[in-house]
mmCIF file of C-alpha atoms in Angstrom:
data_model
loop_
_atom_site.group_PDB
_atom_site.id
_atom_site.type_symbol
_atom_site.label_atom_id
_atom_site.label_comp_id
_atom_site.label_asym_id
_atom_site.label_seq_id
_atom_site.Cartn_x
_atom_site.Cartn_y
_atom_site.Cartn_z
ATOM 1 C CA MET A 1 21.344 7.471 -73.683
ATOM 2 C CA GLY A 2 19.124 6.997 -70.614
ATOM 3 C CA TYR A 3 16.487 4.420 -69.977
ATOM 4 C CA LEU A 4 12.831 5.283 -69.557
ATOM 5 C CA SER A 5 11.713 4.467 -66.030
ATOM 6 C CA LYS A 6 8.794 2.104 -65.625
ATOM 7 C CA PRO A 7 5.552 3.721 -64.447
ATOM 8 C CA SER A 8 4.816 3.321 -60.773
ATOM 9 C CA TYR A 9 1.380 3.586 -59.184
ATOM 10 C CA ARG A 10 0.157 3.584 -55.603
ATOM 11 C CA ILE A 11 -3.376 2.512 -54.789
ATOM 12 C CA VAL A 12 -5.293 2.301 -51.543
ATOM 13 C CA ALA A 13 -7.336 -0.859 -51.124
ATOM 14 C CA ILE A 14 -10.344 -0.545 -48.827
ATOM 15 C CA PRO A 15 -11.834 -4.053 -48.550
ATOM 16 C CA GLY A 16 -14.729 -3.076 -46.287
ATOM 17 C CA GLU A 17 -17.232 -5.719 -45.164
ATOM 18 C CA GLY A 18 -19.147 -8.751 -46.405
ATOM 19 C CA ILE A 19 -17.765 -10.011 -49.704
ATOM 20 C CA GLY A 20 -15.745 -6.801 -50.085
ATOM 21 C CA PRO A 21 -12.437 -8.291 -48.849
ATOM 22 C CA GLU A 22 -12.881 -11.339 -51.102
ATOM 23 C CA VAL A 23 -13.511 -9.462 -54.340
ATOM 24 C CA VAL A 24 -10.866 -6.824 -53.621
ATOM 25 C CA GLU A 25 -8.136 -9.385 -52.927
ATOM 26 C CA ALA A 26 -9.100 -11.344 -56.033
ATOM 27 C CA SER A 27 -8.878 -8.235 -58.196
ATOM 28 C CA LEU A 28 -5.573 -7.154 -56.683
ATOM 29 C CA LYS A 29 -4.017 -10.490 -57.656
ATOM 30 C CA ILE A 30 -5.068 -9.886 -61.261
ATOM 31 C CA LEU A 31 -3.800 -6.295 -61.157
ATOM 32 C CA GLN A 32 -0.413 -7.329 -59.801
ATOM 33 C CA GLN A 33 -0.074 -9.993 -62.494
ATOM 34 C CA VAL A 34 -0.906 -7.629 -65.343
ATOM 35 C CA ALA A 35 1.435 -5.021 -63.875
ATOM 36 C CA LYS A 36 4.255 -7.577 -63.980
ATOM 37 C CA ILE A 37 3.425 -8.514 -67.580
ATOM 38 C CA GLU A 38 3.106 -4.929 -68.787
ATOM 39 C CA GLY A 39 6.105 -3.610 -66.888
ATOM 40 C CA PHE A 40 4.748 -1.163 -64.340
ATOM 41 C CA SER A 41 4.887 -1.362 -60.577
ATOM 42 C CA LEU A 42 1.948 -1.264 -58.210
ATOM 43 C CA GLN A 43 2.128 -0.433 -54.523
ATOM 44 C CA VAL A 44 -0.923 -1.324 -52.427
ATOM 45 C CA ASP A 45 -1.720 0.271 -49.072
ATOM 46 C CA TYR A 46 -4.749 -0.772 -47.016
ATOM 47 C CA GLY A 47 -7.331 1.541 -45.477
ATOM 48 C CA TRP A 48 -10.417 1.187 -43.301
ATOM 49 C CA LEU A 49 -13.988 2.300 -43.917
ATOM 50 C CA GLY A 50 -17.440 1.467 -42.573
ATOM 51 C CA ALA A 51 -18.178 -0.830 -39.636
ATOM 52 C CA THR A 52 -14.670 -2.294 -39.592
ATOM 53 C CA ALA A 53 -13.221 1.219 -39.379
ATOM 54 C CA LEU A 54 -15.612 2.103 -36.556
ATOM 55 C CA GLU A 55 -14.511 -0.984 -34.672
ATOM 56 C CA GLN A 56 -10.789 -0.496 -35.281
ATOM 57 C CA LEU A 57 -10.447 3.294 -35.325
ATOM 58 C CA GLY A 58 -13.623 4.689 -33.798
ATOM 59 C CA SER A 59 -15.018 6.301 -36.953
ATOM 60 C CA TYR A 60 -16.835 5.154 -40.089
ATOM 61 C CA PHE A 61 -14.481 7.367 -42.127
ATOM 62 C CA PRO A 62 -11.294 7.846 -40.074
ATOM 63 C CA GLN A 63 -8.828 10.612 -40.848
ATOM 64 C CA ALA A 64 -6.110 7.985 -41.167
ATOM 65 C CA THR A 65 -7.892 6.585 -44.217
ATOM 66 C CA ALA A 66 -8.373 10.039 -45.730
ATOM 67 C CA LYS A 67 -4.675 10.807 -45.221
ATOM 68 C CA LEU A 68 -3.642 7.475 -46.737
ATOM 69 C CA CYS A 69 -5.719 8.179 -49.845
ATOM 70 C CA ASP A 70 -4.255 11.652 -50.338
ATOM 71 C CA GLY A 71 -1.700 11.487 -53.130
ATOM 72 C CA ALA A 72 -2.651 7.970 -54.229
ATOM 73 C CA ASP A 73 -3.317 7.109 -57.874
ATOM 74 C CA GLY A 74 -6.612 5.390 -57.108
ATOM 75 C CA ILE A 75 -8.775 3.719 -54.476
ATOM 76 C CA VAL A 76 -10.022 0.156 -54.945
ATOM 77 C CA PHE A 77 -13.053 -0.336 -52.756
ATOM 78 C CA GLY A 78 -15.042 -3.405 -51.700
ATOM 79 C CA ALA A 79 -18.350 -2.724 -49.964
ATOM 80 C CA VAL A 80 -19.772 -1.424 -46.682
ATOM 81 C CA SER A 81 -23.201 -1.868 -45.149
ATOM 82 C CA GLN A 82 -23.470 1.561 -43.590
ATOM 83 C CA GLY A 83 -21.382 4.630 -42.853
ATOM 84 C CA GLY A 84 -18.228 5.987 -44.424
ATOM 85 C CA LEU A 85 -18.796 5.678 -48.172
ATOM 86 C CA LEU A 86 -20.844 8.855 -48.666
ATOM 87 C CA GLU A 87 -18.311 10.720 -46.540
ATOM 88 C CA LEU A 88 -15.420 9.380 -48.635
ATOM 89 C CA ARG A 89 -17.134 10.417 -51.875
ATOM 90 C CA LYS A 90 -17.854 13.889 -50.523
ATOM 91 C CA TYR A 91 -14.365 14.361 -49.035
ATOM 92 C CA PHE A 92 -12.642 13.820 -52.393
ATOM 93 C CA ASP A 93 -15.525 15.324 -54.411
ATOM 94 C CA PHE A 94 -16.012 12.175 -56.496
ATOM 95 C CA PHE A 95 -18.916 13.792 -58.328
ATOM 96 C CA CYS A 96 -18.645 11.918 -61.642
ATOM 97 C CA ASN A 97 -19.690 8.273 -61.426
ATOM 98 C CA LEU A 98 -19.239 6.170 -64.576
ATOM 99 C CA ARG A 99 -21.163 2.882 -64.760
ATOM 100 C CA PRO A 100 -20.678 0.946 -68.015
ATOM 101 C CA ILE A 101 -23.109 -1.776 -69.034
ATOM 102 C CA ARG A 102 -21.474 -3.888 -71.775
ATOM 103 C CA SER A 103 -22.672 -7.284 -72.922
ATOM 104 C CA VAL A 104 -20.368 -10.312 -73.156
ATOM 105 C CA ASN A 105 -21.106 -12.640 -76.063
ATOM 106 C CA SER A 106 -20.771 -15.828 -74.032
ATOM 107 C CA LEU A 107 -23.235 -14.519 -71.427
ATOM 108 C CA LEU A 108 -26.003 -13.217 -73.696
ATOM 109 C CA HIS A 109 -28.277 -16.087 -72.662
ATOM 110 C CA LYS A 110 -27.930 -15.019 -69.017
ATOM 111 C CA SER A 111 -29.809 -11.784 -69.630
ATOM 112 C CA SER A 112 -33.390 -11.372 -68.442
ATOM 113 C CA LEU A 113 -34.122 -10.345 -72.050
ATOM 114 C CA ARG A 114 -33.807 -12.354 -75.228
ATOM 115 C CA PRO A 115 -30.162 -12.565 -76.401
ATOM 116 C CA GLU A 116 -30.811 -10.479 -79.528
ATOM 117 C CA LYS A 117 -32.037 -7.636 -77.286
ATOM 118 C CA VAL A 118 -28.653 -7.324 -75.567
ATOM 119 C CA GLN A 119 -26.283 -8.304 -78.391
ATOM 120 C CA GLY A 120 -23.624 -5.594 -78.650
ATOM 121 C CA LEU A 121 -25.096 -3.681 -75.707
ATOM 122 C CA ASP A 122 -22.897 -0.741 -74.676
ATOM 123 C CA ILE A 123 -24.494 1.788 -72.318
ATOM 124 C CA LEU A 124 -22.655 4.225 -70.071
ATOM 125 C CA ILE A 125 -24.561 5.651 -67.123
ATOM 126 C CA VAL A 126 -23.081 8.911 -65.839
ATOM 127 C CA ARG A 127 -24.375 9.470 -62.315
ATOM 128 C CA GLU A 128 -23.942 12.603 -60.199
ATOM 129 C CA LEU A 129 -22.554 11.279 -56.942
ATOM 130 C CA VAL A 130 -22.039 13.943 -54.263
ATOM 131 C CA SER A 131 -25.301 15.877 -54.159
ATOM 132 C CA GLY A 132 -29.035 15.307 -54.477
ATOM 133 C CA ILE A 133 -31.255 13.511 -52.015
ATOM 134 C CA TYR A 134 -28.471 11.555 -50.309
ATOM 135 C CA PHE A 135 -26.764 14.773 -49.225
ATOM 136 C CA GLY A 136 -29.686 17.197 -48.739
ATOM 137 C CA ALA A 137 -31.191 18.230 -45.426
ATOM 138 C CA SER A 138 -32.744 15.240 -43.662
ATOM 139 C CA GLY A 139 -34.022 14.140 -40.325
ATOM 140 C CA ARG A 140 -36.904 13.080 -38.138
ATOM 141 C CA ALA A 141 -39.496 15.436 -36.690
ATOM 142 C CA SER A 142 -43.119 15.541 -35.594
ATOM 143 C CA ASP A 143 -46.149 17.783 -35.860
ATOM 144 C CA ASP A 144 -49.804 17.525 -34.934
ATOM 145 C CA ARG A 145 -50.210 14.591 -37.340
ATOM 146 C CA GLY A 146 -47.418 12.603 -35.727
ATOM 147 C CA ALA A 147 -43.823 11.633 -36.397
ATOM 148 C CA TYR A 148 -42.341 11.909 -39.891
ATOM 149 C CA GLY A 149 -39.033 11.695 -41.735
ATOM 150 C CA TYR A 150 -37.701 13.793 -44.590
ATOM 151 C CA HIS A 151 -34.880 13.856 -47.148
ATOM 152 C CA THR A 152 -34.326 16.823 -49.428
ATOM 153 C CA MET A 153 -33.348 16.509 -53.086
ATOM 154 C CA GLN A 154 -31.264 19.649 -53.576
ATOM 155 C CA TYR A 155 -29.078 20.489 -56.554
ATOM 156 C CA TYR A 156 -27.192 23.681 -57.309
ATOM 157 C CA ASP A 157 -27.351 24.579 -60.973
ATOM 158 C CA GLU A 158 -23.564 24.378 -61.230
ATOM 159 C CA GLU A 159 -23.615 20.828 -59.832
ATOM 160 C CA ILE A 160 -25.928 19.827 -62.678
ATOM 161 C CA ARG A 161 -23.859 21.736 -65.222
ATOM 162 C CA ARG A 162 -20.543 20.133 -64.270
ATOM 163 C CA ILE A 163 -21.853 16.556 -64.426
ATOM 164 C CA ALA A 164 -23.595 17.472 -67.685
ATOM 165 C CA ARG A 165 -20.254 18.512 -69.175
ATOM 166 C CA LYS A 166 -18.711 15.176 -68.197
ATOM 167 C CA ALA A 167 -21.608 13.252 -69.724
ATOM 168 C CA LEU A 168 -21.447 15.332 -72.904
ATOM 169 C CA GLU A 169 -17.719 14.630 -73.199
ATOM 170 C CA GLN A 170 -18.379 10.895 -72.903
ATOM 171 C CA ALA A 171 -21.164 11.030 -75.503
ATOM 172 C CA GLN A 172 -18.909 12.993 -77.854
ATOM 173 C CA TYR A 173 -16.289 10.219 -77.707
ATOM 174 C CA ARG A 174 -18.917 7.501 -78.147
ATOM 175 C CA ARG A 175 -21.994 7.502 -80.393
ATOM 176 C CA GLY A 176 -23.198 11.048 -79.805
ATOM 177 C CA LEU A 177 -26.487 10.447 -77.955
ATOM 178 C CA LEU A 178 -27.048 11.697 -74.401
ATOM 179 C CA THR A 179 -30.301 10.712 -72.679
ATOM 180 C CA VAL A 180 -31.091 12.873 -69.654
ATOM 181 C CA ALA A 181 -33.088 11.223 -66.864
ATOM 182 C CA HIS A 182 -35.425 13.698 -65.164
ATOM 183 C CA LYS A 183 -38.774 13.973 -63.392
ATOM 184 C CA GLU A 184 -39.578 17.589 -64.203
ATOM 185 C CA ASN A 185 -43.336 16.973 -64.381
ATOM 186 C CA ALA A 186 -43.249 16.374 -60.612
ATOM 187 C CA LEU A 187 -39.948 18.129 -59.722
ATOM 188 C CA PRO A 188 -40.073 21.326 -61.831
ATOM 189 C CA HIS A 189 -37.518 23.214 -59.744
ATOM 190 C CA LEU A 190 -34.735 20.821 -60.774
ATOM 191 C CA PRO A 191 -34.297 21.925 -64.428
ATOM 192 C CA TRP A 192 -31.978 19.185 -65.667
ATOM 193 C CA THR A 193 -33.210 19.461 -69.255
ATOM 194 C CA ARG A 194 -32.631 23.186 -69.632
ATOM 195 C CA LEU A 195 -29.233 23.176 -67.941
ATOM 196 C CA VAL A 196 -27.936 20.195 -69.918
ATOM 197 C CA GLU A 197 -29.150 21.668 -73.203
ATOM 198 C CA GLU A 198 -27.379 24.946 -72.399
ATOM 199 C CA GLU A 199 -24.123 23.100 -71.744
ATOM 200 C CA ALA A 200 -24.642 21.061 -74.926
ATOM 201 C CA ARG A 201 -24.129 24.177 -77.064
ATOM 202 C CA GLU A 202 -20.408 23.528 -76.642
ATOM 203 C CA PHE A 203 -20.883 19.966 -77.957
ATOM 204 C CA PRO A 204 -22.580 20.357 -81.343
ATOM 205 C CA GLY A 205 -22.043 16.716 -82.285
ATOM 206 C CA VAL A 206 -24.110 15.394 -79.378
ATOM 207 C CA VAL A 207 -27.882 14.901 -79.515
ATOM 208 C CA VAL A 208 -29.540 15.566 -76.133
ATOM 209 C CA GLU A 209 -32.647 13.504 -75.440
ATOM 210 C CA PRO A 210 -34.575 14.358 -72.234
ATOM 211 C CA MET A 211 -36.633 11.445 -70.903
ATOM 212 C CA LEU A 212 -38.806 11.051 -67.838
ATOM 213 C CA VAL A 213 -37.022 8.612 -65.561
ATOM 214 C CA ASP A 214 -39.949 6.200 -65.230
ATOM 215 C CA ASN A 215 -40.243 5.947 -69.016
ATOM 216 C CA LEU A 216 -36.453 5.612 -69.265
ATOM 217 C CA ALA A 217 -36.502 2.634 -66.891
ATOM 218 C CA MET A 218 -39.177 1.014 -69.042
ATOM 219 C CA GLN A 219 -37.270 1.689 -72.270
ATOM 220 C CA MET A 220 -34.116 0.137 -70.788
ATOM 221 C CA VAL A 221 -35.916 -3.205 -70.576
ATOM 222 C CA ILE A 222 -37.850 -2.833 -73.842
ATOM 223 C CA ASN A 223 -35.080 -1.652 -76.140
ATOM 224 C CA PRO A 224 -31.776 -1.177 -74.269
ATOM 225 C CA GLN A 225 -29.714 -1.068 -77.485
ATOM 226 C CA ARG A 226 -31.132 2.373 -78.329
ATOM 227 C CA PHE A 227 -29.161 4.009 -75.496
ATOM 228 C CA ASP A 228 -25.623 5.388 -75.562
ATOM 229 C CA VAL A 229 -24.918 7.642 -72.544
ATOM 230 C CA ILE A 230 -27.512 8.139 -69.820
ATOM 231 C CA LEU A 231 -27.105 11.094 -67.448
ATOM 232 C CA ALA A 232 -28.850 10.899 -64.092
ATOM 233 C CA GLY A 233 -28.867 12.492 -60.674
ATOM 234 C CA ASN A 234 -27.756 10.590 -57.602
ATOM 235 C CA LEU A 235 -31.000 8.780 -56.749
ATOM 236 C CA PHE A 236 -32.125 8.014 -60.294
ATOM 237 C CA GLY A 237 -28.640 6.890 -61.337
ATOM 238 C CA ASP A 238 -28.451 4.550 -58.356
ATOM 239 C CA ILE A 239 -31.692 2.829 -59.373
ATOM 240 C CA LEU A 240 -31.257 2.818 -63.160
ATOM 241 C CA SER A 241 -27.781 1.304 -63.069
ATOM 242 C CA ASP A 242 -29.048 -1.788 -61.220
ATOM 243 C CA ILE A 243 -31.168 -2.570 -64.288
ATOM 244 C CA GLY A 244 -27.812 -3.305 -65.896
ATOM 245 C CA GLY A 245 -27.516 -6.382 -63.703
ATOM 246 C CA ALA A 246 -30.717 -7.792 -65.198
ATOM 247 C CA LEU A 247 -29.593 -6.879 -68.715
ATOM 248 C CA LEU A 248 -26.248 -8.685 -68.364
ATOM 249 C CA GLY A 249 -27.309 -11.544 -66.118
ATOM 250 C CA SER A 250 -25.796 -10.586 -62.769
ATOM 251 C CA ILE A 251 -25.149 -7.412 -60.825
ATOM 252 C CA GLY A 252 -21.839 -9.058 -59.935
ATOM 253 C CA LEU A 253 -20.522 -8.140 -63.396
ATOM 254 C CA LEU A 254 -20.889 -4.369 -63.015
ATOM 255 C CA GLY A 255 -18.112 -2.007 -61.961
ATOM 256 C CA SER A 256 -17.869 1.747 -61.616
ATOM 257 C CA ALA A 257 -15.407 4.624 -61.487
ATOM 258 C CA SER A 258 -16.053 7.727 -59.385
ATOM 259 C CA LEU A 259 -13.845 10.633 -60.432
ATOM 260 C CA ASN A 260 -13.195 14.152 -59.209
ATOM 261 C CA ALA A 261 -12.217 17.156 -61.303
ATOM 262 C CA ASN A 262 -8.535 16.149 -61.122
ATOM 263 C CA GLY A 263 -9.150 12.636 -62.461
ATOM 264 C CA PHE A 264 -8.482 10.973 -59.087
ATOM 265 C CA GLY A 265 -10.839 8.048 -58.668
ATOM 266 C CA LEU A 266 -12.580 5.534 -56.456
ATOM 267 C CA TYR A 267 -13.157 2.190 -58.178
ATOM 268 C CA GLU A 268 -15.753 -0.318 -56.975
ATOM 269 C CA ALA A 269 -18.336 -2.866 -58.035
ATOM 270 C CA ILE A 270 -21.901 -1.590 -57.816
ATOM 271 C CA HIS A 271 -23.109 -4.538 -55.700
ATOM 272 C CA GLY A 272 -23.287 -4.437 -51.918
ATOM 273 C CA THR A 273 -21.821 -6.503 -49.105
ATOM 274 C CA ALA A 274 -23.924 -9.638 -49.904
ATOM 275 C CA PRO A 275 -23.747 -10.909 -46.299
ATOM 276 C CA ASP A 276 -25.596 -14.113 -47.216
ATOM 277 C CA ILE A 277 -22.593 -15.391 -49.190
ATOM 278 C CA ALA A 278 -19.774 -13.607 -47.354
ATOM 279 C CA GLY A 279 -16.992 -15.945 -46.319
ATOM 280 C CA LEU A 280 -18.168 -18.799 -48.543
ATOM 281 C CA GLY A 281 -15.589 -18.102 -51.247
ATOM 282 C CA ILE A 282 -18.180 -18.006 -54.029
ATOM 283 C CA ALA A 283 -18.462 -14.257 -54.720
ATOM 284 C CA ASN A 284 -18.109 -13.032 -58.297
ATOM 285 C CA PRO A 285 -15.044 -10.741 -58.445
ATOM 286 C CA LEU A 286 -15.671 -9.563 -62.023
ATOM 287 C CA GLY A 287 -17.530 -6.403 -60.979
ATOM 288 C CA THR A 288 -14.562 -5.221 -58.923
ATOM 289 C CA LEU A 289 -12.242 -6.329 -61.710
ATOM 290 C CA GLU A 290 -14.300 -4.251 -64.165
ATOM 291 C CA ALA A 291 -13.745 -1.286 -61.853
ATOM 292 C CA CYS A 292 -10.004 -1.977 -61.895
ATOM 293 C CA ILE A 293 -10.122 -2.041 -65.706
ATOM 294 C CA LEU A 294 -11.659 1.441 -65.570
ATOM 295 C CA MET A 295 -8.798 2.498 -63.283
ATOM 296 C CA LEU A 296 -6.200 1.218 -65.737
ATOM 297 C CA GLN A 297 -7.937 3.100 -68.546
ATOM 298 C CA GLN A 298 -7.934 6.261 -66.446
ATOM 299 C CA TRP A 299 -4.170 5.885 -65.972
ATOM 300 C CA GLY A 300 -3.652 5.401 -69.696
ATOM 301 C CA GLU A 301 -2.621 1.745 -69.248
ATOM 302 C CA ILE A 302 -4.852 0.762 -72.144
ATOM 303 C CA GLN A 303 -2.987 -2.394 -73.121
ATOM 304 C CA ALA A 304 -3.093 -3.695 -69.555
ATOM 305 C CA ALA A 305 -6.842 -3.075 -69.440
ATOM 306 C CA GLN A 306 -7.386 -4.833 -72.750
ATOM 307 C CA ARG A 307 -5.259 -7.779 -71.646
ATOM 308 C CA ILE A 308 -7.556 -8.366 -68.654
ATOM 309 C CA ILE A 309 -10.682 -8.010 -70.801
ATOM 310 C CA ALA A 310 -9.346 -10.533 -73.329
ATOM 311 C CA ALA A 311 -8.427 -13.031 -70.598
ATOM 312 C CA GLN A 312 -11.817 -12.640 -68.940
ATOM 313 C CA ASP A 313 -13.703 -13.104 -72.212
ATOM 314 C CA ARG A 314 -11.777 -16.278 -72.977
ATOM 315 C CA ILE A 315 -12.455 -17.777 -69.554
ATOM 316 C CA LEU A 316 -16.163 -17.003 -69.800
ATOM 317 C CA ALA A 317 -16.281 -18.387 -73.346
ATOM 318 C CA LYS A 318 -14.932 -21.687 -71.988
ATOM 319 C CA GLY A 319 -17.964 -21.926 -69.720
ATOM 320 C CA TYR A 320 -16.485 -21.148 -66.314
ATOM 321 C CA ARG A 321 -19.083 -19.526 -64.034
ATOM 322 C CA THR A 322 -19.342 -18.340 -60.452
ATOM 323 C CA ALA A 323 -22.527 -19.259 -58.600
ATOM 324 C CA ASP A 324 -24.451 -16.123 -59.600
ATOM 325 C CA LEU A 325 -24.078 -17.030 -63.295
ATOM 326 C CA PHE A 326 -24.160 -20.820 -63.140
ATOM 327 C CA SER A 327 -26.909 -23.011 -64.552
ATOM 328 C CA GLN A 328 -26.940 -26.745 -65.174
ATOM 329 C CA GLY A 329 -25.678 -27.918 -68.545
ATOM 330 C CA GLU A 330 -22.275 -27.509 -70.125
ATOM 331 C CA GLU A 331 -21.167 -24.767 -67.744
ATOM 332 C CA ILE A 332 -18.469 -25.313 -65.110
ATOM 333 C CA LEU A 333 -19.114 -24.019 -61.587
ATOM 334 C CA VAL A 334 -16.049 -22.441 -59.975
ATOM 335 C CA ASN A 335 -15.426 -20.576 -56.744
ATOM 336 C CA THR A 336 -13.724 -17.191 -56.446
ATOM 337 C CA ALA A 337 -10.215 -18.581 -55.984
ATOM 338 C CA THR A 338 -10.461 -20.950 -58.953
ATOM 339 C CA LEU A 339 -11.741 -18.181 -61.219
ATOM 340 C CA VAL A 340 -8.788 -16.011 -60.195
ATOM 341 C CA ASP A 341 -6.335 -18.847 -60.893
ATOM 342 C CA LEU A 342 -7.873 -19.365 -64.331
ATOM 343 C CA LEU A 343 -7.601 -15.664 -65.106
ATOM 344 C CA LEU A 344 -3.975 -15.552 -63.959
ATOM 345 C CA GLU A 345 -3.131 -18.459 -66.259
ATOM 346 C CA GLU A 346 -5.020 -16.908 -69.154
ATOM 347 C CA LEU A 347 -3.409 -13.489 -68.730
ATOM 348 C CA SER A 348 -0.008 -14.735 -69.727
ATOM 349 C CA ALA A 349 -1.473 -16.534 -72.750
ATOM 350 C CA VAL A 350 -3.035 -13.432 -74.310
ATOM 351 C CA GLN A 351 -0.526 -12.245 -76.889
ATOM 352 C CA HIS A 352 -0.087 -8.692 -78.132
ATOM 353 C CA SER A 353 -1.432 -9.728 -81.526
ATOM 354 C CA GLN A 354 -4.788 -10.433 -79.902
ATOM 355 C CA LEU A 355 -5.100 -7.020 -78.303
ATOM 356 C CA GLY A 356 -7.737 -4.772 -79.825
ATOM 357 C CA VAL A 357 -8.516 -1.093 -79.366
ATOM 358 C CA ILE A 358 -10.433 -0.198 -76.240
ATOM 359 C CA HIS A 359 -12.493 2.949 -75.928
ATOM 360 C CA ALA A 360 -12.544 4.587 -72.514
#
């Protein structure tokens, strides 16, 4: 009788710039610890992207990084200020961006809204990531009125249909409501509503709710609990998901997964490089850690993901806070390294009996 081999995964870590290296390294320590506890192995290779890649290898998105990522099980990414990220997303066709916004009981009072408005909050924003205005024709030109710039919001119908199918699948597994962000009163040639509703015929259990994006943004801060899955194009999804930071208390809590059709993914926090606090050791790593939790879920390592969530919830419930979440009172201010140490200690204390069911 043979023994089952332990799963083995290879990830590429791309720390990037600003606080990127700090939050990536912090999250990797947690990942390695949970891998040891749960019995799978994790190999980490390092790649370059952005300004550091330009300096080291002469390109914002060097071929060496692309080659390193080929065949990996996931990419854990920090942040870059300019160059490389859009190219990386396009190269691997990471068209499906998942951005969960879930409240934490011990942080309800950190929200910009009253605690009862965000109690039990569980929104998933599904953002199209490789088309739209960030990838359309753009440039600078001039005419008889002077110099001007332009960016083109272009979507092929099939690009809308394929992200619609992913959002419908997510809504089907969740609470069955899909809100479609659009601006068809001003952008009538981008028929998100019609195309999503056509795809929804294959998902009879899902209610499709079209909503003008400006009204949707308002409703997210009036009554966020009404939402389940929100589908948005690249630009609108970028803006709407940042509202999640205000709903939860800090953008530093939010992670994302960007997946291609094969399930290969790029995992990152939604915040930027935060150059004002880079190198101070006070960055909140929980957004990147949330992204790593999404990676574990994508691999099917559900118990490992739940173990991290349980450890994190217990640490936050004890009042430990990084600077972005800290306020005077009974809370305990900690830096990045101390928070990681606390999580590592807590990980081993979370017993199997405490593990609940997690829904991807």
